[in-house]
PDB file of C-alpha atoms and ligand atoms in Angstrom:
ATOM      1  CA  UNK A 682      10.820 -12.226   6.965  1.00 49.00           C
ATOM      2  CA  UNK A 683      11.775 -10.988   3.485  1.00 60.00           C
ATOM      3  CA  UNK A 684      14.548  -8.343   3.612  1.00 86.00           C
ATOM      4  CA  UNK A 685      13.158  -4.871   3.040  1.00 96.00           C
ATOM      5  CA  UNK A 686      14.633  -2.955   0.082  1.00 97.00           C
ATOM      6  CA  UNK A 687      17.576  -0.619   0.594  1.00 97.00           C
ATOM      7  CA  UNK A 688      16.058   1.952  -1.777  1.00 98.00           C
ATOM      8  CA  UNK A 689      12.614   3.503  -1.513  1.00 98.00           C
ATOM      9  CA  UNK A 690      11.832   5.504  -4.643  1.00 98.00           C
ATOM     10  CA  UNK A 691       9.773   8.652  -3.978  1.00 98.00           C
ATOM     11  CA  UNK A 692       6.740   8.601  -6.270  1.00 96.00           C
ATOM     12  CA  UNK A 693       5.860  12.290  -6.106  1.00 93.00           C
ATOM     13  CA  UNK A 694       3.148  12.724  -8.731  1.00 91.00           C
ATOM     14  CA  UNK A 695      -0.582  13.498  -8.827  1.00 91.00           C
ATOM     15  CA  UNK A 696      -0.878  11.388 -12.030  1.00 94.00           C
ATOM     16  CA  UNK A 697      -2.001   7.861 -11.133  1.00 96.00           C
ATOM     17  CA  UNK A 698      -1.108   6.255 -14.478  1.00 96.00           C
ATOM     18  CA  UNK A 699       2.354   7.790 -14.330  1.00 96.00           C
ATOM     19  CA  UNK A 700       2.804   6.475 -10.773  1.00 95.00           C
ATOM     20  CA  UNK A 701       1.694   3.000 -11.890  1.00 96.00           C
ATOM     21  CA  UNK A 702       4.021   3.013 -14.882  1.00 96.00           C
ATOM     22  CA  UNK A 703       7.000   4.085 -12.718  1.00 97.00           C
ATOM     23  CA  UNK A 704       6.248   1.417 -10.120  1.00 97.00           C
ATOM     24  CA  UNK A 705       6.020  -1.300 -12.765  1.00 96.00           C
ATOM     25  CA  UNK A 706       9.451  -0.270 -14.033  1.00 97.00           C
ATOM     26  CA  UNK A 707      11.335   0.118 -10.771  1.00 97.00           C
ATOM     27  CA  UNK A 708       9.851  -2.517  -8.451  1.00 96.00           C
ATOM     28  CA  UNK A 709      11.274  -5.447 -10.477  1.00 95.00           C
ATOM     29  CA  UNK A 710      14.707  -3.792 -10.144  1.00 95.00           C
ATOM     30  CA  UNK A 711      14.415  -4.266  -6.364  1.00 95.00           C
ATOM     31  CA  UNK A 712      13.169  -0.865  -5.155  1.00 97.00           C
ATOM     32  CA  UNK A 713      10.385  -0.184  -2.718  1.00 98.00           C
ATOM     33  CA  UNK A 714       8.320   2.978  -3.108  1.00 98.00           C
ATOM     34  CA  UNK A 715       7.603   5.981  -0.930  1.00 98.00           C
ATOM     35  CA  UNK A 716       4.143   7.482  -1.261  1.00 98.00           C
ATOM     36  CA  UNK A 717       3.675  10.889   0.313  1.00 96.00           C
ATOM     37  CA  UNK A 718       1.043  13.518   0.933  1.00 95.00           C
ATOM     38  CA  UNK A 719       0.635  14.489  -2.720  1.00 93.00           C
ATOM     39  CA  UNK A 720      -0.184  10.927  -3.759  1.00 95.00           C
ATOM     40  CA  UNK A 721      -2.306  10.178  -0.679  1.00 96.00           C
ATOM     41  CA  UNK A 722      -4.336  13.372  -0.920  1.00 95.00           C
ATOM     42  CA  UNK A 723      -4.979  12.684  -4.599  1.00 94.00           C
ATOM     43  CA  UNK A 724      -5.857   8.968  -4.438  1.00 96.00           C
ATOM     44  CA  UNK A 725      -6.389   8.065  -0.774  1.00 97.00           C
ATOM     45  CA  UNK A 726      -6.136   4.599   0.834  1.00 98.00           C
ATOM     46  CA  UNK A 727      -7.699   3.008  -2.273  1.00 97.00           C
ATOM     47  CA  UNK A 728      -4.891   4.453  -4.390  1.00 97.00           C
ATOM     48  CA  UNK A 729      -2.355   2.879  -2.041  1.00 97.00           C
ATOM     49  CA  UNK A 730      -4.143  -0.482  -2.277  1.00 97.00           C
ATOM     50  CA  UNK A 731      -4.274  -0.247  -6.055  1.00 96.00           C
ATOM     51  CA  UNK A 732      -0.542   0.346  -6.437  1.00 95.00           C
ATOM     52  CA  UNK A 733       0.186  -2.410  -3.909  1.00 95.00           C
ATOM     53  CA  UNK A 734      -1.804  -4.716  -6.162  1.00 93.00           C
ATOM     54  CA  UNK A 735       0.427  -3.839  -9.133  1.00 88.00           C
ATOM     55  CA  UNK A 736       3.479  -5.875  -8.107  1.00 89.00           C
ATOM     56  CA  UNK A 737       3.900  -8.870  -5.818  1.00 89.00           C
ATOM     57  CA  UNK A 738       5.587  -8.041  -2.507  1.00 91.00           C
ATOM     58  CA  UNK A 739       5.874  -4.326  -3.259  1.00 96.00           C
ATOM     59  CA  UNK A 740       7.344  -2.655  -0.167  1.00 98.00           C
ATOM     60  CA  UNK A 741       5.679   0.690   0.610  1.00 98.00           C
ATOM     61  CA  UNK A 742       6.768   3.516   2.903  1.00 98.00           C
ATOM     62  CA  UNK A 743       3.695   5.686   3.493  1.00 98.00           C
ATOM     63  CA  UNK A 744       5.158   9.091   4.346  1.00 98.00           C
ATOM     64  CA  UNK A 745       2.243  10.982   5.903  1.00 98.00           C
ATOM     65  CA  UNK A 746       4.075  12.460   8.931  1.00 98.00           C
ATOM     66  CA  UNK A 747       1.239  12.453  11.457  1.00 98.00           C
ATOM     67  CA  UNK A 748       1.204  15.152  14.171  1.00 98.00           C
ATOM     68  CA  UNK A 749      -1.807  15.622  16.455  1.00 98.00           C
ATOM     69  CA  UNK A 750      -2.970  14.647  19.951  1.00 98.00           C
ATOM     70  CA  UNK A 751      -2.166  11.025  20.917  1.00 98.00           C
ATOM     71  CA  UNK A 752      -5.701   9.668  20.454  1.00 98.00           C
ATOM     72  CA  UNK A 753      -6.056  11.156  16.961  1.00 98.00           C
ATOM     73  CA  UNK A 754      -2.643  10.015  15.760  1.00 98.00           C
ATOM     74  CA  UNK A 755      -3.272   6.537  17.186  1.00 98.00           C
ATOM     75  CA  UNK A 756      -6.488   6.337  15.148  1.00 98.00           C
ATOM     76  CA  UNK A 757      -4.738   7.458  11.970  1.00 98.00           C
ATOM     77  CA  UNK A 758      -1.890   4.977  12.466  1.00 98.00           C
ATOM     78  CA  UNK A 759      -4.325   2.149  13.254  1.00 98.00           C
ATOM     79  CA  UNK A 760      -6.203   2.788   9.991  1.00 98.00           C
ATOM     80  CA  UNK A 761      -3.128   3.358   7.810  1.00 98.00           C
ATOM     81  CA  UNK A 762      -1.171   0.372   9.096  1.00 98.00           C
ATOM     82  CA  UNK A 763      -4.090  -1.893   8.144  1.00 98.00           C
ATOM     83  CA  UNK A 764      -3.135  -1.176   4.516  1.00 97.00           C
ATOM     84  CA  UNK A 765      -0.161  -3.486   5.041  1.00 97.00           C
ATOM     85  CA  UNK A 766       2.575  -0.953   4.291  1.00 98.00           C
ATOM     86  CA  UNK A 767       6.067  -1.737   5.604  1.00 98.00           C
ATOM     87  CA  UNK A 768       6.833   1.777   6.919  1.00 98.00           C
ATOM     88  CA  UNK A 769       4.677   4.595   8.265  1.00 98.00           C
ATOM     89  CA  UNK A 770       5.745   7.794  10.049  1.00 98.00           C
ATOM     90  CA  UNK A 771       4.835  10.465  12.596  1.00 98.00           C
ATOM     91  CA  UNK A 772       6.573  13.660  13.779  1.00 98.00           C
ATOM     92  CA  UNK A 773       8.773  13.065  16.834  1.00 98.00           C
ATOM     93  CA  UNK A 774       7.917  16.597  17.997  1.00 95.00           C
ATOM     94  CA  UNK A 775       4.406  15.273  18.724  1.00 97.00           C
ATOM     95  CA  UNK A 776       6.028  13.995  21.915  1.00 98.00           C
ATOM     96  CA  UNK A 777       6.547  10.817  23.899  1.00 98.00           C
ATOM     97  CA  UNK A 778       2.873  10.122  24.661  1.00 98.00           C
ATOM     98  CA  UNK A 779       1.833  10.649  21.064  1.00 98.00           C
ATOM     99  CA  UNK A 780       4.532   8.317  19.774  1.00 98.00           C
ATOM    100  CA  UNK A 781       3.737   5.633  22.374  1.00 98.00           C
ATOM    101  CA  UNK A 782       0.025   5.772  21.479  1.00 98.00           C
ATOM    102  CA  UNK A 783       0.907   5.566  17.788  1.00 98.00           C
ATOM    103  CA  UNK A 784       3.168   2.577  18.340  1.00 98.00           C
ATOM    104  CA  UNK A 785       0.513   0.766  20.404  1.00 98.00           C
ATOM    105  CA  UNK A 786      -1.997   1.293  17.590  1.00 98.00           C
ATOM    106  CA  UNK A 787       0.323   0.247  14.765  1.00 98.00           C
ATOM    107  CA  UNK A 788      -0.202  -3.201  13.188  1.00 98.00           C
ATOM    108  CA  UNK A 789       2.617  -5.621  13.872  1.00 96.00           C
ATOM    109  CA  UNK A 790       3.776  -5.903  10.269  1.00 97.00           C
ATOM    110  CA  UNK A 791       4.283  -2.140   9.893  1.00 98.00           C
ATOM    111  CA  UNK A 792       7.374  -0.368  11.195  1.00 98.00           C
ATOM    112  CA  UNK A 793       6.714   3.036  12.689  1.00 98.00           C
ATOM    113  CA  UNK A 794       9.395   5.713  12.342  1.00 98.00           C
ATOM    114  CA  UNK A 795       9.534   9.428  13.200  1.00 98.00           C
ATOM    115  CA  UNK A 796      10.682  12.600  11.493  1.00 97.00           C
ATOM    116  CA  UNK A 797      13.157  14.316  13.839  1.00 95.00           C
ATOM    117  CA  UNK A 798      13.386  17.839  12.416  1.00 89.00           C
ATOM    118  CA  UNK A 799      12.331  18.707   8.877  1.00 86.00           C
ATOM    119  CA  UNK A 800      15.403  19.330   6.733  1.00 80.00           C
ATOM    120  CA  UNK A 801      13.781  22.588   5.599  1.00 81.00           C
ATOM    121  CA  UNK A 802      14.669  23.946   9.079  1.00 82.00           C
ATOM    122  CA  UNK A 803      18.016  25.688   9.450  1.00 83.00           C
ATOM    123  CA  UNK A 804      19.536  27.099  12.665  1.00 85.00           C
ATOM    124  CA  UNK A 805      17.658  30.382  12.239  1.00 87.00           C
ATOM    125  CA  UNK A 806      14.281  28.681  11.716  1.00 86.00           C
ATOM    126  CA  UNK A 807      14.869  26.436  14.739  1.00 82.00           C
ATOM    127  CA  UNK A 808      15.564  29.506  16.863  1.00 86.00           C
ATOM    128  CA  UNK A 809      12.544  31.393  15.456  1.00 89.00           C
ATOM    129  CA  UNK A 810      10.329  28.414  16.334  1.00 87.00           C
ATOM    130  CA  UNK A 811      11.449  28.818  19.951  1.00 85.00           C
ATOM    131  CA  UNK A 812      13.608  25.723  20.326  1.00 83.00           C
ATOM    132  CA  UNK A 813      16.532  26.308  22.662  1.00 80.00           C
ATOM    133  CA  UNK A 814      18.821  23.502  21.475  1.00 78.00           C
ATOM    134  CA  UNK A 815      20.766  23.949  18.216  1.00 84.00           C
ATOM    135  CA  UNK A 816      19.763  21.959  15.177  1.00 86.00           C
ATOM    136  CA  UNK A 817      22.085  18.965  15.619  1.00 89.00           C
ATOM    137  CA  UNK A 818      21.329  18.667  19.354  1.00 91.00           C
ATOM    138  CA  UNK A 819      17.616  18.920  18.669  1.00 91.00           C
ATOM    139  CA  UNK A 820      17.788  16.183  16.001  1.00 94.00           C
ATOM    140  CA  UNK A 821      19.593  13.883  18.417  1.00 96.00           C
ATOM    141  CA  UNK A 822      17.142  14.643  21.257  1.00 95.00           C
ATOM    142  CA  UNK A 823      14.232  13.809  18.928  1.00 96.00           C
ATOM    143  CA  UNK A 824      15.882  10.553  17.798  1.00 98.00           C
ATOM    144  CA  UNK A 825      16.477   9.510  21.420  1.00 98.00           C
ATOM    145  CA  UNK A 826      12.867  10.369  22.318  1.00 98.00           C
ATOM    146  CA  UNK A 827      11.695   8.265  19.358  1.00 98.00           C
ATOM    147  CA  UNK A 828      13.711   5.323  20.594  1.00 98.00           C
ATOM    148  CA  UNK A 829      12.403   5.795  24.147  1.00 98.00           C
ATOM    149  CA  UNK A 830       8.824   5.694  22.803  1.00 98.00           C
ATOM    150  CA  UNK A 831       9.588   2.267  21.328  1.00 98.00           C
ATOM    151  CA  UNK A 832       9.426   3.246  17.648  1.00 98.00           C
ATOM    152  CA  UNK A 833      11.494   1.456  15.022  1.00 98.00           C
ATOM    153  CA  UNK A 834      13.614   4.338  13.744  1.00 98.00           C
ATOM    154  CA  UNK A 835      13.719   7.839  12.263  1.00 98.00           C
ATOM    155  CA  UNK A 836      13.871   9.720   8.997  1.00 98.00           C
ATOM    156  CA  UNK A 837      17.092  11.747   9.027  1.00 96.00           C
ATOM    157  CA  UNK A 838      19.487  13.581   6.736  1.00 93.00           C
ATOM    158  CA  UNK A 839      22.679  11.861   5.648  1.00 94.00           C
ATOM    159  CA  UNK A 840      24.705  14.220   7.838  1.00 93.00           C
ATOM    160  CA  UNK A 841      22.979  12.954  10.975  1.00 95.00           C
ATOM    161  CA  UNK A 842      23.416   9.228  10.332  1.00 97.00           C
ATOM    162  CA  UNK A 843      26.540   8.737  12.395  1.00 96.00           C
ATOM    163  CA  UNK A 844      25.479  10.539  15.564  1.00 97.00           C
ATOM    164  CA  UNK A 845      22.038   8.885  15.581  1.00 98.00           C
ATOM    165  CA  UNK A 846      23.478   5.434  14.824  1.00 98.00           C
ATOM    166  CA  UNK A 847      25.964   5.867  17.710  1.00 97.00           C
ATOM    167  CA  UNK A 848      23.240   7.019  20.119  1.00 97.00           C
ATOM    168  CA  UNK A 849      20.399   4.683  19.114  1.00 98.00           C
ATOM    169  CA  UNK A 850      22.147   1.446  18.181  1.00 98.00           C
ATOM    170  CA  UNK A 851      22.370  -0.888  15.235  1.00 97.00           C
ATOM    171  CA  UNK A 852      18.745  -2.056  15.170  1.00 97.00           C
ATOM    172  CA  UNK A 853      17.283   1.451  14.852  1.00 98.00           C
ATOM    173  CA  UNK A 854      16.107   2.059  11.258  1.00 98.00           C
ATOM    174  CA  UNK A 855      17.529   5.177   9.588  1.00 98.00           C
ATOM    175  CA  UNK A 856      15.567   6.204   6.474  1.00 98.00           C
ATOM    176  CA  UNK A 857      17.631   8.798   4.614  1.00 97.00           C
ATOM    177  CA  UNK A 858      16.534  11.186   1.809  1.00 96.00           C
ATOM    178  CA  UNK A 859      18.766  13.769   0.060  1.00 94.00           C
ATOM    179  CA  UNK A 860      20.695  11.073  -1.824  1.00 96.00           C
ATOM    180  CA  UNK A 861      22.283  11.605  -5.231  1.00 96.00           C
ATOM    181  CA  UNK A 862      24.337   9.137  -7.311  1.00 95.00           C
ATOM    182  CA  UNK A 863      27.775  10.580  -8.199  1.00 91.00           C
ATOM    183  CA  UNK A 864      27.509  13.068 -11.071  1.00 89.00           C
ATOM    184  CA  UNK A 865      23.735  13.468 -10.976  1.00 91.00           C
ATOM    185  CA  UNK A 866      21.756  16.707 -10.623  1.00 90.00           C
ATOM    186  CA  UNK A 867      21.263  17.787  -6.992  1.00 89.00           C
ATOM    187  CA  UNK A 868      17.912  19.477  -7.901  1.00 89.00           C
ATOM    188  CA  UNK A 869      16.763  21.451  -4.841  1.00 85.00           C
ATOM    189  CA  UNK A 870      18.588  19.231  -2.308  1.00 82.00           C
ATOM    190  CA  UNK A 871      21.256  21.244  -0.488  1.00 80.00           C
ATOM    191  CA  UNK A 872      23.261  18.631   1.403  1.00 79.00           C
ATOM    192  CA  UNK A 873      23.587  15.458  -0.577  1.00 89.00           C
ATOM    193  CA  UNK A 874      25.466  12.189  -0.281  1.00 95.00           C
ATOM    194  CA  UNK A 875      25.911   9.257  -2.674  1.00 97.00           C
ATOM    195  CA  UNK A 876      23.994   6.028  -1.993  1.00 97.00           C
ATOM    196  CA  UNK A 877      27.141   4.060  -1.106  1.00 97.00           C
ATOM    197  CA  UNK A 878      28.449   6.783   1.239  1.00 97.00           C
ATOM    198  CA  UNK A 879      25.155   6.989   3.126  1.00 98.00           C
ATOM    199  CA  UNK A 880      24.914   3.204   3.539  1.00 97.00           C
ATOM    200  CA  UNK A 881      28.553   3.027   4.670  1.00 97.00           C
ATOM    201  CA  UNK A 882      27.820   5.656   7.312  1.00 97.00           C
ATOM    202  CA  UNK A 883      25.027   3.461   8.680  1.00 97.00           C
ATOM    203  CA  UNK A 884      21.791   4.304   6.828  1.00 98.00           C
ATOM    204  CA  UNK A 885      19.296   1.414   6.734  1.00 98.00           C
ATOM    205  CA  UNK A 886      17.313   2.680   3.746  1.00 98.00           C
ATOM    206  CA  UNK A 887      17.684   5.494   1.211  1.00 98.00           C
ATOM    207  CA  UNK A 888      14.866   7.588  -0.235  1.00 98.00           C
ATOM    208  CA  UNK A 889      15.670   8.502  -3.834  1.00 98.00           C
ATOM    209  CA  UNK A 890      13.232  10.255  -6.142  1.00 97.00           C
ATOM    210  CA  UNK A 891      14.146  12.342  -9.165  1.00 96.00           C
ATOM    211  CA  UNK A 892      17.440  10.618 -10.079  1.00 97.00           C
ATOM    212  CA  UNK A 893      15.234   7.589 -10.826  1.00 97.00           C
ATOM    213  CA  UNK A 894      11.843   9.037 -11.747  1.00 97.00           C
ATOM    214  CA  UNK A 895      13.169  11.808 -14.046  1.00 96.00           C
ATOM    215  CA  UNK A 896      15.538   9.443 -15.839  1.00 96.00           C
ATOM    216  CA  UNK A 897      14.815   8.421 -19.447  1.00 96.00           C
ATOM    217  CA  UNK A 898      15.013   4.825 -18.227  1.00 97.00           C
ATOM    218  CA  UNK A 899      13.864   4.558 -14.586  1.00 97.00           C
ATOM    219  CA  UNK A 900      14.379   0.776 -14.461  1.00 97.00           C
ATOM    220  CA  UNK A 901      17.998   1.123 -15.578  1.00 97.00           C
ATOM    221  CA  UNK A 902      18.598   4.086 -13.225  1.00 97.00           C
ATOM    222  CA  UNK A 903      17.321   1.999 -10.303  1.00 97.00           C
ATOM    223  CA  UNK A 904      19.455  -0.985 -11.335  1.00 97.00           C
ATOM    224  CA  UNK A 905      22.561   1.211 -11.687  1.00 96.00           C
ATOM    225  CA  UNK A 906      22.064   2.639  -8.190  1.00 97.00           C
ATOM    226  CA  UNK A 907      21.582  -0.816  -6.674  1.00 96.00           C
ATOM    227  CA  UNK A 908      24.696  -2.073  -8.495  1.00 95.00           C
ATOM    228  CA  UNK A 909      26.712   0.850  -7.033  1.00 94.00           C
ATOM    229  CA  UNK A 910      26.033  -0.177  -3.429  1.00 93.00           C
TER     230      UNK A 910
HETATM  231  O1  C5P B2171      13.696  13.670  -5.737  1.00 73.67           O
HETATM  232  P1  C5P B2171      14.379  13.505  -4.393  1.00 73.67           P
HETATM  233  O2  C5P B2171      15.355  12.356  -4.329  1.00 73.67           O
HETATM  234  O3  C5P B2171      14.987  14.809  -3.923  1.00 73.67           O
HETATM  235  O4  C5P B2171      13.175  13.130  -3.414  1.00 73.67           O
HETATM  236  C1  C5P B2171      13.355  12.970  -2.039  1.00 73.67           C
HETATM  237  C2  C5P B2171      12.059  12.623  -1.393  1.00 73.67           C
HETATM  238  O5  C5P B2171      12.266  12.587  -0.008  1.00 73.67           O
HETATM  239  C3  C5P B2171      10.922  13.627  -1.645  1.00 73.67           C
HETATM  240  O6  C5P B2171       9.703  12.897  -1.614  1.00 73.67           O
HETATM  241  C4  C5P B2171      11.021  14.543  -0.456  1.00 73.67           C
HETATM  242  O7  C5P B2171       9.781  15.126  -0.135  1.00 73.67           O
HETATM  243  C5  C5P B2171      11.442  13.554   0.637  1.00 73.67           C
HETATM  244  N1  C5P B2171      12.130  14.125   1.782  1.00 73.67           N
HETATM  245  C6  C5P B2171      13.274  14.886   1.678  1.00 73.67           C
HETATM  246  N2  C5P B2171      13.868  15.381   2.806  1.00 73.67           N
HETATM  247  C7  C5P B2171      13.339  15.120   3.999  1.00 73.67           C
HETATM  248  C8  C5P B2171      12.204  14.323   4.123  1.00 73.67           C
HETATM  249  C9  C5P B2171      11.614  13.838   2.979  1.00 73.67           C
HETATM  250  O8  C5P B2171      13.768  15.097   0.570  1.00 73.67           O
HETATM  251  N3  C5P B2171      13.942  15.546   5.074  1.00 73.67           N
END
């Protein structure tokens, strides 16, 4: 199997030509791409297929974060994984049965990972939502549940890498957003880490958006990040 890229660049735009242009610049540098709800709700499965046709062996993480009853999520995962993306995700809070059903329905070539707790939650929001465990404990519980359901890994913040890696082992994929190269703008990300730091802590893949996509030269920005690893 070809090694999957260390960096997935978040293509967060409702402009298809802009997405295509970015992908053509950054994929040859060795990045995969992350397509999320904005892209998918604008262009659908056909849009995903079209960008996958742009570059040979383009690795795609389709970040649609499914959360529903097991049968419905299984159907969504079955359909989405047929697109041939490398990564797809669900919410771990959908529970063990939902994740098991999703994993059973997922095509073999697609890795299924789970969001533990959205990083927009802080301790207060966790409490208001009625969860009894604190944020860090809850993240770890969700990661362990994900592993128990047989999924391939989780999306987590850089500050959770170590505890999840220790609890879930070396083969569990950790997909980590909130990454900023040294000296770059943090934008709206609150807790950031450099690419090298996050990989040294045990991240498997990094999700990086604006430091690449807002750069005057996205191809060079991607190359510089890869060279810094
Ligand atoms: O531009 P930036 O590098 O901040 O983009 C990060 C990407 O990762 C965005 O698509 C954002 O929605 C996503 N993301 C995140 N934090 C999470 C989960 C996903 O920033 N916890």
